[in-house]
CSV table of N, CA, C and O in Angstrom, one decimal:
chain,number,residue,atom,x,y,z
A,928,UNK,N,-98.4,-36.4,140.5
A,928,UNK,CA,-97.8,-35.2,141.1
A,928,UNK,C,-96.4,-35.6,141.7
A,928,UNK,O,-95.5,-34.8,141.5
A,929,UNK,N,-96.4,-36.7,142.4
A,929,UNK,CA,-95.1,-37.1,143.0
A,929,UNK,C,-94.0,-37.3,142.0
A,929,UNK,O,-92.9,-37.0,142.1
A,930,UNK,N,-94.4,-38.0,140.9
A,930,UNK,CA,-93.4,-38.3,139.8
A,930,UNK,C,-92.9,-37.0,139.2
A,930,UNK,O,-91.7,-36.9,138.9
A,931,UNK,N,-93.7,-36.0,139.1
A,931,UNK,CA,-93.2,-34.7,138.6
A,931,UNK,C,-92.2,-34.1,139.5
A,931,UNK,O,-91.2,-33.6,139.1
A,932,UNK,N,-92.5,-34.1,140.8
A,932,UNK,CA,-91.6,-33.6,141.8
A,932,UNK,C,-90.3,-34.3,141.9
A,932,UNK,O,-89.2,-33.7,142.0
A,933,UNK,N,-90.4,-35.7,141.7
A,933,UNK,CA,-89.2,-36.5,141.7
A,933,UNK,C,-88.3,-36.1,140.5
A,933,UNK,O,-87.1,-35.9,140.7
A,934,UNK,N,-88.9,-35.9,139.4
A,934,UNK,CA,-88.1,-35.5,138.2
A,934,UNK,C,-87.5,-34.1,138.4
A,934,UNK,O,-86.3,-33.9,138.0
A,935,UNK,N,-88.2,-33.2,138.9
A,935,UNK,CA,-87.7,-31.9,139.2
A,935,UNK,C,-86.5,-31.9,140.1
A,935,UNK,O,-85.4,-31.3,139.9
A,936,UNK,N,-86.6,-32.7,141.2
A,936,UNK,CA,-85.5,-32.9,142.2
A,936,UNK,C,-84.3,-33.5,141.6
A,936,UNK,O,-83.2,-33.1,141.8
A,937,UNK,N,-84.5,-34.5,140.7
A,937,UNK,CA,-83.4,-35.2,140.1
A,937,UNK,C,-82.7,-34.2,139.2
A,937,UNK,O,-81.4,-34.2,139.2
A,938,UNK,N,-83.4,-33.5,138.4
A,938,UNK,CA,-82.8,-32.5,137.5
A,938,UNK,C,-82.0,-31.4,138.3
A,938,UNK,O,-80.9,-31.0,138.0
A,939,UNK,N,-82.6,-31.0,139.4
A,939,UNK,CA,-81.9,-30.0,140.3
A,939,UNK,C,-80.7,-30.5,141.0
A,939,UNK,O,-79.7,-29.8,141.0
A,940,UNK,N,-80.7,-31.7,141.4
A,940,UNK,CA,-79.6,-32.3,142.1
A,940,UNK,C,-78.4,-32.4,141.2
A,940,UNK,O,-77.3,-32.2,141.6
A,941,UNK,N,-78.6,-32.8,140.0
A,941,UNK,CA,-77.5,-32.9,139.0
A,941,UNK,C,-76.8,-31.6,138.9
A,941,UNK,O,-75.6,-31.6,138.7
A,942,UNK,N,-77.5,-30.5,139.0
A,942,UNK,CA,-76.9,-29.2,138.9
A,942,UNK,C,-76.2,-28.7,140.1
A,942,UNK,O,-75.4,-27.7,140.1
A,943,UNK,N,-76.5,-29.3,141.3
A,943,UNK,CA,-75.9,-28.8,142.5
A,943,UNK,C,-74.5,-29.3,142.7
A,943,UNK,O,-74.1,-30.4,142.3
A,944,UNK,N,-73.6,-28.5,143.3
A,944,UNK,CA,-72.3,-28.9,143.7
A,944,UNK,C,-72.3,-30.1,144.6
A,944,UNK,O,-73.2,-30.2,145.5
A,945,UNK,N,-71.4,-31.1,144.5
A,945,UNK,CA,-71.4,-32.3,145.3
A,945,UNK,C,-71.2,-31.9,146.8
A,945,UNK,O,-71.7,-32.6,147.6
A,946,UNK,N,-70.5,-30.8,147.1
A,946,UNK,CA,-70.3,-30.4,148.5
A,946,UNK,C,-71.7,-30.1,149.2
A,946,UNK,O,-71.8,-30.5,150.3
A,947,UNK,N,-72.6,-29.5,148.4
A,947,UNK,CA,-73.9,-29.2,149.0
A,947,UNK,C,-74.7,-30.5,149.2
A,947,UNK,O,-75.4,-30.7,150.2
A,948,UNK,N,-74.6,-31.4,148.2
A,948,UNK,CA,-75.4,-32.6,148.3
A,948,UNK,C,-74.9,-33.5,149.4
A,948,UNK,O,-75.6,-34.1,150.2
A,949,UNK,N,-73.5,-33.5,149.6
A,949,UNK,CA,-73.0,-34.3,150.8
A,949,UNK,C,-73.5,-33.8,152.1
A,949,UNK,O,-73.7,-34.6,153.0
A,950,UNK,N,-73.7,-32.5,152.2
A,950,UNK,CA,-74.2,-31.9,153.5
A,950,UNK,C,-75.6,-32.6,153.9
A,950,UNK,O,-75.8,-32.9,155.0
A,951,UNK,N,-76.4,-32.7,152.9
A,951,UNK,CA,-77.8,-33.3,153.1
A,951,UNK,C,-77.8,-34.8,153.1
A,951,UNK,O,-78.4,-35.4,153.9
A,952,UNK,N,-77.0,-35.4,152.2
A,952,UNK,CA,-77.0,-36.9,152.1
A,952,UNK,C,-76.1,-37.6,153.0
A,952,UNK,O,-76.2,-38.8,153.2
A,953,UNK,N,-75.1,-36.9,153.5
A,953,UNK,CA,-74.0,-37.6,154.3
A,953,UNK,C,-74.5,-38.4,155.4
A,953,UNK,O,-73.9,-39.5,155.7
A,954,UNK,N,-75.6,-38.0,156.1
A,954,UNK,CA,-76.1,-38.8,157.2
A,954,UNK,C,-76.7,-40.2,156.7
A,954,UNK,O,-76.8,-41.1,157.5
A,955,UNK,N,-77.1,-40.2,155.4
A,955,UNK,CA,-77.8,-41.4,154.9
A,955,UNK,C,-76.9,-42.2,153.9
A,955,UNK,O,-77.3,-43.4,153.6
A,956,UNK,N,-75.9,-41.7,153.5
A,956,UNK,CA,-75.0,-42.4,152.5
A,956,UNK,C,-73.7,-42.8,153.1
A,956,UNK,O,-73.0,-42.0,153.7
A,957,UNK,N,-73.5,-44.1,153.1
A,957,UNK,CA,-72.3,-44.7,153.8
A,957,UNK,C,-71.0,-44.4,153.1
A,957,UNK,O,-70.0,-44.4,153.7
A,958,UNK,N,-71.1,-44.1,151.8
A,958,UNK,CA,-69.9,-43.9,151.0
A,958,UNK,C,-70.1,-43.8,149.5
A,958,UNK,O,-71.2,-44.2,149.1
A,959,UNK,N,-69.1,-43.3,148.9
A,959,UNK,CA,-69.3,-43.1,147.4
A,959,UNK,C,-68.7,-44.3,146.6
A,959,UNK,O,-68.8,-44.3,145.4
A,960,UNK,N,-68.1,-45.3,147.3
A,960,UNK,CA,-67.6,-46.5,146.7
A,960,UNK,C,-67.7,-47.6,147.7
A,960,UNK,O,-68.0,-47.4,148.9
A,961,UNK,N,-67.4,-48.8,147.2
A,961,UNK,CA,-67.5,-50.0,148.0
A,961,UNK,C,-66.6,-49.9,149.3
A,961,UNK,O,-67.0,-50.2,150.4
A,962,UNK,N,-65.4,-49.4,149.1
A,962,UNK,CA,-64.4,-49.3,150.2
A,962,UNK,C,-64.9,-48.5,151.3
A,962,UNK,O,-64.9,-48.9,152.5
A,963,UNK,N,-65.4,-47.3,151.0
A,963,UNK,CA,-65.9,-46.4,152.1
A,963,UNK,C,-67.2,-46.9,152.7
A,963,UNK,O,-67.4,-46.8,153.9
A,964,UNK,N,-68.0,-47.4,151.9
A,964,UNK,CA,-69.3,-48.0,152.4
A,964,UNK,C,-69.1,-49.1,153.4
A,964,UNK,O,-69.6,-49.2,154.4
A,965,UNK,N,-68.2,-50.0,153.0
A,965,UNK,CA,-67.9,-51.2,153.8
A,965,UNK,C,-67.1,-50.8,155.1
A,965,UNK,O,-67.3,-51.4,156.1
A,966,UNK,N,-66.3,-49.7,155.0
A,966,UNK,CA,-65.7,-49.2,156.2
A,966,UNK,C,-66.7,-48.7,157.2
A,966,UNK,O,-66.6,-48.9,158.4
A,967,UNK,N,-67.7,-48.0,156.6
A,967,UNK,CA,-68.8,-47.4,157.5
A,967,UNK,C,-69.6,-48.6,158.1
A,967,UNK,O,-69.9,-48.5,159.3
A,968,UNK,N,-69.8,-49.6,157.3
A,968,UNK,CA,-70.6,-50.8,157.8
A,968,UNK,C,-69.8,-51.4,159.0
A,968,UNK,O,-70.3,-51.8,160.0
A,969,UNK,N,-68.5,-51.6,158.8
A,969,UNK,CA,-67.6,-52.2,159.8
A,969,UNK,C,-67.7,-51.3,161.1
A,969,UNK,O,-67.8,-51.9,162.2
A,970,UNK,N,-67.6,-50.0,161.0
A,970,UNK,CA,-67.8,-49.2,162.1
A,970,UNK,C,-69.1,-49.3,162.8
A,970,UNK,O,-69.2,-49.4,164.0
A,971,UNK,N,-70.2,-49.4,162.0
A,971,UNK,CA,-71.5,-49.6,162.6
A,971,UNK,C,-71.6,-51.0,163.3
A,971,UNK,O,-72.1,-51.1,164.4
A,972,UNK,N,-71.0,-52.0,162.7
A,972,UNK,CA,-71.0,-53.4,163.3
A,972,UNK,C,-70.3,-53.3,164.6
A,972,UNK,O,-70.7,-53.9,165.6
A,973,UNK,N,-69.2,-52.6,164.7
A,973,UNK,CA,-68.4,-52.5,165.9
A,973,UNK,C,-69.2,-51.8,167.0
A,973,UNK,O,-68.9,-52.0,168.2
A,974,UNK,N,-70.2,-51.0,166.6
A,974,UNK,CA,-71.0,-50.4,167.6
A,974,UNK,C,-72.3,-51.2,167.9
A,974,UNK,O,-73.2,-50.7,168.7
A,975,UNK,N,-72.4,-52.4,167.3
A,975,UNK,CA,-73.5,-53.3,167.6
A,975,UNK,C,-74.7,-53.2,166.6
A,975,UNK,O,-75.7,-53.7,166.9
A,976,UNK,N,-74.5,-52.4,165.5
A,976,UNK,CA,-75.5,-52.3,164.5
A,976,UNK,C,-75.3,-53.1,163.3
A,976,UNK,O,-74.2,-53.3,162.9
A,977,UNK,N,-76.4,-53.6,162.7
A,977,UNK,CA,-76.3,-54.3,161.4
A,977,UNK,C,-76.6,-53.2,160.4
A,977,UNK,O,-77.0,-52.1,160.7
A,978,UNK,N,-76.3,-53.5,159.1
A,978,UNK,CA,-76.5,-52.5,158.1
A,978,UNK,C,-77.1,-53.1,156.8
A,978,UNK,O,-77.1,-54.3,156.6
A,979,UNK,N,-77.6,-52.3,156.0
A,979,UNK,CA,-78.1,-52.6,154.7
A,979,UNK,C,-77.5,-51.7,153.7
A,979,UNK,O,-77.4,-50.5,153.9
A,980,UNK,N,-76.9,-52.2,152.6
A,980,UNK,CA,-76.3,-51.4,151.5
A,980,UNK,C,-77.2,-51.4,150.3
A,980,UNK,O,-77.8,-52.5,149.9
A,981,UNK,N,-77.3,-50.3,149.7
A,981,UNK,CA,-78.0,-50.1,148.5
A,981,UNK,C,-77.2,-49.2,147.5
A,981,UNK,O,-76.6,-48.2,148.0
A,982,UNK,N,-77.1,-49.6,146.3
A,982,UNK,CA,-76.3,-48.8,145.3
A,982,UNK,C,-77.3,-47.7,144.8
A,982,UNK,O,-78.4,-48.1,144.4
A,983,UNK,N,-77.0,-46.5,145.0
A,983,UNK,CA,-77.9,-45.4,144.6
A,983,UNK,C,-78.2,-45.4,143.1
A,983,UNK,O,-77.3,-45.7,142.3
A,984,UNK,N,-79.4,-45.2,142.7
A,984,UNK,CA,-79.8,-45.1,141.4
A,984,UNK,C,-81.0,-46.0,141.1
A,984,UNK,O,-81.3,-46.9,141.9
A,985,UNK,N,-81.7,-45.8,140.0
A,985,UNK,CA,-82.7,-46.7,139.6
A,985,UNK,C,-83.2,-46.3,138.2
A,985,UNK,O,-82.6,-45.4,137.6
A,986,UNK,N,-84.1,-47.0,137.6
A,986,UNK,CA,-84.6,-46.8,136.3
A,986,UNK,C,-83.5,-46.8,135.2
A,986,UNK,O,-83.3,-45.9,134.5
A,987,UNK,N,-82.8,-47.9,135.2
A,987,UNK,CA,-81.8,-48.1,134.2
A,987,UNK,C,-82.4,-48.2,132.8
A,987,UNK,O,-83.6,-48.6,132.7
A,988,UNK,N,-81.7,-47.8,131.8
A,988,UNK,CA,-82.3,-47.7,130.5
A,988,UNK,C,-81.9,-48.8,129.5
A,988,UNK,O,-82.5,-48.9,128.4
A,989,UNK,N,-81.0,-49.6,129.9
A,989,UNK,CA,-80.7,-50.8,129.0
A,989,UNK,C,-80.1,-51.9,129.8
A,989,UNK,O,-79.7,-51.8,130.9
A,990,UNK,N,-80.1,-53.1,129.2
A,990,UNK,CA,-79.8,-54.3,129.9
A,990,UNK,C,-78.3,-54.4,130.3
A,990,UNK,O,-78.0,-55.0,131.3
A,991,UNK,N,-77.5,-53.7,129.5
A,991,UNK,CA,-76.0,-53.7,129.9
A,991,UNK,C,-75.8,-52.9,131.2
A,991,UNK,O,-75.1,-53.3,132.0
A,992,UNK,N,-76.5,-51.8,131.3
A,992,UNK,CA,-76.4,-51.0,132.5
A,992,UNK,C,-77.0,-51.8,133.7
A,992,UNK,O,-76.4,-51.8,134.8
A,993,UNK,N,-78.1,-52.5,133.5
A,993,UNK,CA,-78.7,-53.3,134.6
A,993,UNK,C,-77.7,-54.4,135.0
A,993,UNK,O,-77.5,-54.6,136.2
A,994,UNK,N,-77.1,-55.0,134.0
A,994,UNK,CA,-76.1,-56.1,134.4
A,994,UNK,C,-74.9,-55.6,135.1
A,994,UNK,O,-74.4,-56.2,136.1
A,995,UNK,N,-74.4,-54.3,134.8
A,995,UNK,CA,-73.3,-53.7,135.6
A,995,UNK,C,-73.7,-53.5,137.0
A,995,UNK,O,-72.9,-53.8,137.9
A,996,UNK,N,-74.9,-53.1,137.2
A,996,UNK,CA,-75.4,-52.9,138.6
A,996,UNK,C,-75.5,-54.2,139.3
A,996,UNK,O,-75.0,-54.4,140.5
A,997,UNK,N,-76.0,-55.3,138.7
A,997,UNK,CA,-76.0,-56.6,139.3
A,997,UNK,C,-74.6,-57.1,139.6
A,997,UNK,O,-74.4,-57.6,140.7
A,998,UNK,N,-73.7,-56.9,138.7
A,998,UNK,CA,-72.3,-57.3,139.0
A,998,UNK,C,-71.7,-56.5,140.2
A,998,UNK,O,-70.9,-57.1,141.0
A,999,UNK,N,-72.1,-55.3,140.3
A,999,UNK,CA,-71.6,-54.5,141.5
A,999,UNK,C,-72.2,-55.1,142.8
A,999,UNK,O,-71.4,-55.2,143.8
A,1000,UNK,N,-73.4,-55.5,142.8
A,1000,UNK,CA,-74.0,-56.1,143.9
A,1000,UNK,C,-73.4,-57.5,144.2
A,1000,UNK,O,-73.1,-57.8,145.4
A,1001,UNK,N,-73.1,-58.2,143.2
A,1001,UNK,CA,-72.4,-59.5,143.4
A,1001,UNK,C,-71.1,-59.3,144.0
A,1001,UNK,O,-70.7,-60.1,145.0
A,1002,UNK,N,-70.3,-58.3,143.6
A,1002,UNK,CA,-69.0,-58.0,144.2
A,1002,UNK,C,-69.2,-57.6,145.6
A,1002,UNK,O,-68.4,-58.0,146.5
A,1003,UNK,N,-70.2,-56.8,145.9
A,1003,UNK,CA,-70.5,-56.4,147.3
A,1003,UNK,C,-70.8,-57.6,148.2
A,1003,UNK,O,-70.3,-57.7,149.3
A,1004,UNK,N,-71.5,-58.6,147.7
A,1004,UNK,CA,-71.8,-59.8,148.5
A,1004,UNK,C,-70.5,-60.5,148.9
A,1004,UNK,O,-70.3,-60.9,150.0
A,1005,UNK,N,-69.6,-60.6,147.9
A,1005,UNK,CA,-68.2,-61.2,148.1
A,1005,UNK,C,-67.5,-60.4,149.2
A,1005,UNK,O,-66.9,-61.0,150.1
A,1006,UNK,N,-67.5,-59.1,149.0
A,1006,UNK,CA,-66.7,-58.2,150.0
A,1006,UNK,C,-67.3,-58.3,151.4
A,1006,UNK,O,-66.6,-58.3,152.4
A,1007,UNK,N,-68.6,-58.3,151.5
A,1007,UNK,CA,-69.3,-58.5,152.8
A,1007,UNK,C,-68.9,-59.8,153.4
A,1007,UNK,O,-68.5,-59.8,154.6
A,1008,UNK,N,-68.9,-60.9,152.7
A,1008,UNK,CA,-68.5,-62.2,153.2
A,1008,UNK,C,-67.0,-62.2,153.6
A,1008,UNK,O,-66.7,-62.7,154.7
A,1009,UNK,N,-66.2,-61.7,152.7
A,1009,UNK,CA,-64.7,-61.7,153.0
A,1009,UNK,C,-64.4,-60.9,154.3
A,1009,UNK,O,-63.5,-61.3,155.0
A,1010,UNK,N,-65.2,-59.9,154.6
A,1010,UNK,CA,-64.9,-59.0,155.7
A,1010,UNK,C,-65.8,-59.4,156.9
A,1010,UNK,O,-65.7,-58.7,157.9
A,1011,UNK,N,-66.5,-60.5,156.8
A,1011,UNK,CA,-67.4,-61.0,157.9
A,1011,UNK,C,-68.2,-59.9,158.5
A,1011,UNK,O,-68.3,-59.7,159.7
A,1012,UNK,N,-68.9,-59.1,157.6
A,1012,UNK,CA,-69.7,-58.0,158.1
A,1012,UNK,C,-71.2,-58.4,158.3
A,1012,UNK,O,-71.7,-59.3,157.6
A,1013,UNK,N,-71.8,-57.8,159.2
A,1013,UNK,CA,-73.2,-58.0,159.5
A,1013,UNK,C,-74.0,-56.9,158.6
A,1013,UNK,O,-74.3,-55.8,159.0
A,1014,UNK,N,-74.2,-57.3,157.4
A,1014,UNK,CA,-74.7,-56.4,156.4
A,1014,UNK,C,-75.4,-57.2,155.3
A,1014,UNK,O,-75.0,-58.2,154.9
A,1015,UNK,N,-76.6,-56.7,154.8
A,1015,UNK,CA,-77.2,-57.3,153.7
A,1015,UNK,C,-77.4,-56.2,152.6
A,1015,UNK,O,-76.9,-55.1,152.7
A,1016,UNK,N,-78.1,-56.6,151.5
A,1016,UNK,CA,-78.2,-55.8,150.4
A,1016,UNK,C,-79.7,-55.5,150.1
A,1016,UNK,O,-80.5,-56.4,150.2
A,1017,UNK,N,-80.0,-54.3,149.7
A,1017,UNK,CA,-81.3,-53.9,149.3
A,1017,UNK,C,-81.3,-53.4,147.8
A,1017,UNK,O,-80.4,-52.7,147.5
A,1018,UNK,N,-82.2,-53.9,147.0
A,1018,UNK,CA,-82.2,-53.5,145.6
A,1018,UNK,C,-83.5,-52.8,145.3
A,1018,UNK,O,-84.5,-52.9,146.0
A,1019,UNK,N,-83.5,-52.1,144.2
A,1019,UNK,CA,-84.7,-51.5,143.6
A,1019,UNK,C,-85.0,-52.3,142.3
A,1019,UNK,O,-84.1,-52.3,141.5
A,1020,UNK,N,-86.1,-52.8,142.1
A,1020,UNK,CA,-86.4,-53.6,140.9
A,1020,UNK,C,-86.1,-52.8,139.6
A,1020,UNK,O,-85.5,-53.4,138.7
A,1021,UNK,N,-86.4,-51.5,139.6
A,1021,UNK,CA,-86.1,-50.7,138.4
A,1021,UNK,C,-84.6,-50.5,138.2
A,1021,UNK,O,-84.2,-50.2,137.1
A,1022,UNK,N,-83.8,-50.8,139.2
A,1022,UNK,CA,-82.3,-50.6,139.1
A,1022,UNK,C,-81.7,-51.8,138.4
A,1022,UNK,O,-80.6,-51.7,137.9
A,1023,UNK,N,-82.4,-53.0,138.5
A,1023,UNK,CA,-81.8,-54.2,137.9
A,1023,UNK,C,-82.6,-54.6,136.7
A,1023,UNK,O,-82.5,-55.8,136.2
A,1024,UNK,N,-83.4,-53.7,136.1
A,1024,UNK,CA,-84.0,-54.0,134.8
A,1024,UNK,C,-85.5,-54.1,134.7
A,1024,UNK,O,-86.0,-54.4,133.6
A,1025,UNK,N,-86.3,-53.9,135.7
A,1025,UNK,CA,-87.7,-54.1,135.6
A,1025,UNK,C,-88.3,-53.2,134.5
A,1025,UNK,O,-89.2,-53.6,133.8
A,1026,UNK,N,-87.8,-51.9,134.4
A,1026,UNK,CA,-88.4,-51.0,133.5
A,1026,UNK,C,-88.0,-51.4,132.0
A,1026,UNK,O,-88.7,-51.0,131.1
A,1027,UNK,N,-87.0,-52.2,131.9
A,1027,UNK,CA,-86.6,-52.7,130.5
A,1027,UNK,C,-87.4,-53.9,130.1
A,1027,UNK,O,-87.9,-54.0,129.0
A,1028,UNK,N,-87.7,-54.8,131.0
A,1028,UNK,CA,-88.4,-56.0,130.7
A,1028,UNK,C,-88.5,-56.9,131.9
A,1028,UNK,O,-87.5,-57.1,132.6
A,1029,UNK,N,-89.6,-57.6,132.0
A,1029,UNK,CA,-89.7,-58.6,133.1
A,1029,UNK,C,-88.7,-59.7,133.1
A,1029,UNK,O,-88.1,-60.1,134.1
A,1030,UNK,N,-88.4,-60.2,131.9
A,1030,UNK,CA,-87.4,-61.3,131.7
A,1030,UNK,C,-86.0,-60.9,132.2
A,1030,UNK,O,-85.3,-61.6,132.9
A,1031,UNK,N,-85.6,-59.7,131.8
A,1031,UNK,CA,-84.3,-59.1,132.2
A,1031,UNK,C,-84.3,-59.0,133.7
A,1031,UNK,O,-83.3,-59.4,134.4
A,1032,UNK,N,-85.3,-58.4,134.3
A,1032,UNK,CA,-85.4,-58.3,135.7
A,1032,UNK,C,-85.3,-59.6,136.5
A,1032,UNK,O,-84.5,-59.8,137.4
A,1033,UNK,N,-86.1,-60.6,136.0
A,1033,UNK,CA,-86.1,-61.9,136.7
A,1033,UNK,C,-84.8,-62.6,136.6
A,1033,UNK,O,-84.4,-63.2,137.5
A,1034,UNK,N,-84.1,-62.5,135.4
A,1034,UNK,CA,-82.8,-63.1,135.3
A,1034,UNK,C,-81.8,-62.5,136.2
A,1034,UNK,O,-81.1,-63.2,136.9
A,1035,UNK,N,-81.8,-61.1,136.3
A,1035,UNK,CA,-80.9,-60.4,137.2
A,1035,UNK,C,-81.2,-60.7,138.7
A,1035,UNK,O,-80.3,-60.9,139.5
A,1036,UNK,N,-82.5,-60.7,139.0
A,1036,UNK,CA,-82.9,-61.0,140.3
A,1036,UNK,C,-82.4,-62.4,140.8
A,1036,UNK,O,-81.9,-62.6,141.9
A,1037,UNK,N,-82.6,-63.4,139.9
A,1037,UNK,CA,-82.1,-64.7,140.2
A,1037,UNK,C,-80.6,-64.8,140.5
A,1037,UNK,O,-80.2,-65.5,141.4
A,1038,UNK,N,-79.9,-64.0,139.7
A,1038,UNK,CA,-78.4,-64.0,139.9
A,1038,UNK,C,-78.1,-63.5,141.3
A,1038,UNK,O,-77.3,-64.0,142.0
A,1039,UNK,N,-78.9,-62.5,141.8
A,1039,UNK,CA,-78.7,-61.9,143.1
A,1039,UNK,C,-79.1,-62.9,144.2
A,1039,UNK,O,-78.5,-63.0,145.2
A,1040,UNK,N,-80.2,-63.5,144.0
A,1040,UNK,CA,-80.7,-64.5,144.9
A,1040,UNK,C,-79.7,-65.6,145.1
A,1040,UNK,O,-79.4,-66.0,146.2
A,1041,UNK,N,-79.2,-66.1,144.0
A,1041,UNK,CA,-78.2,-67.2,144.1
A,1041,UNK,C,-77.0,-66.8,144.8
A,1041,UNK,O,-76.4,-67.5,145.6
A,1042,UNK,N,-76.5,-65.5,144.6
A,1042,UNK,CA,-75.3,-65.0,145.2
A,1042,UNK,C,-75.6,-64.8,146.7
A,1042,UNK,O,-74.7,-65.1,147.6
A,1043,UNK,N,-76.7,-64.3,147.1
A,1043,UNK,CA,-77.1,-64.1,148.5
A,1043,UNK,C,-77.1,-65.5,149.2
A,1043,UNK,O,-76.5,-65.6,150.3
A,1044,UNK,N,-77.6,-66.5,148.6
A,1044,UNK,CA,-77.6,-67.9,149.2
A,1044,UNK,C,-76.2,-68.4,149.3
A,1044,UNK,O,-75.8,-68.9,150.4
A,1045,UNK,N,-75.4,-68.2,148.3
A,1045,UNK,CA,-74.0,-68.7,148.2
A,1045,UNK,C,-73.2,-68.1,149.3
A,1045,UNK,O,-72.3,-68.7,149.9
A,1046,UNK,N,-73.4,-66.8,149.6
A,1046,UNK,CA,-72.6,-66.1,150.6
A,1046,UNK,C,-73.4,-66.1,152.0
A,1046,UNK,O,-72.9,-65.3,152.9
A,1047,UNK,N,-74.5,-66.8,152.1
A,1047,UNK,CA,-75.2,-66.9,153.3
A,1047,UNK,C,-75.7,-65.5,153.8
A,1047,UNK,O,-75.5,-65.2,155.0
A,1048,UNK,N,-76.2,-64.8,152.8
A,1048,UNK,CA,-76.6,-63.4,153.1
A,1048,UNK,C,-78.1,-63.3,152.8
A,1048,UNK,O,-78.8,-64.3,152.7
A,1049,UNK,N,-78.5,-62.0,152.8
A,1049,UNK,CA,-80.0,-61.7,152.6
A,1049,UNK,C,-80.1,-60.7,151.5
A,1049,UNK,O,-79.2,-59.8,151.3
A,1050,UNK,N,-81.2,-60.8,150.8
A,1050,UNK,CA,-81.5,-59.8,149.7
A,1050,UNK,C,-82.8,-59.2,150.1
A,1050,UNK,O,-83.8,-59.8,150.2
A,1051,UNK,N,-82.8,-57.9,150.2
A,1051,UNK,CA,-84.0,-57.1,150.6
A,1051,UNK,C,-84.5,-56.4,149.3
A,1051,UNK,O,-83.9,-55.8,148.6
């Protein structure tokens, strides 16, 4: 039942104007790109809060798409480190390839684990 509701919501959201989506999501979405998200994180850090970043999306359909997501996360780790932000990353297994295959998922996961260690960060 929940999966059916999720599919209906996903289909409906695609049809909604972005301005309406922003009204509801704005409180929970730090930004639409790395720059705005990291700016929001910096502001939160300045107020004494830590943050977690997650790239919206999941259930990628091919390994190339999953690798693009992984590369985005790798770039985020670098940007977090360069800006000395108190921020970690949260992933969804289906966003980095679990639905495609366990081997693809594990390879992508290892890349992210290695990058988190290299940048002295955390992977959630």
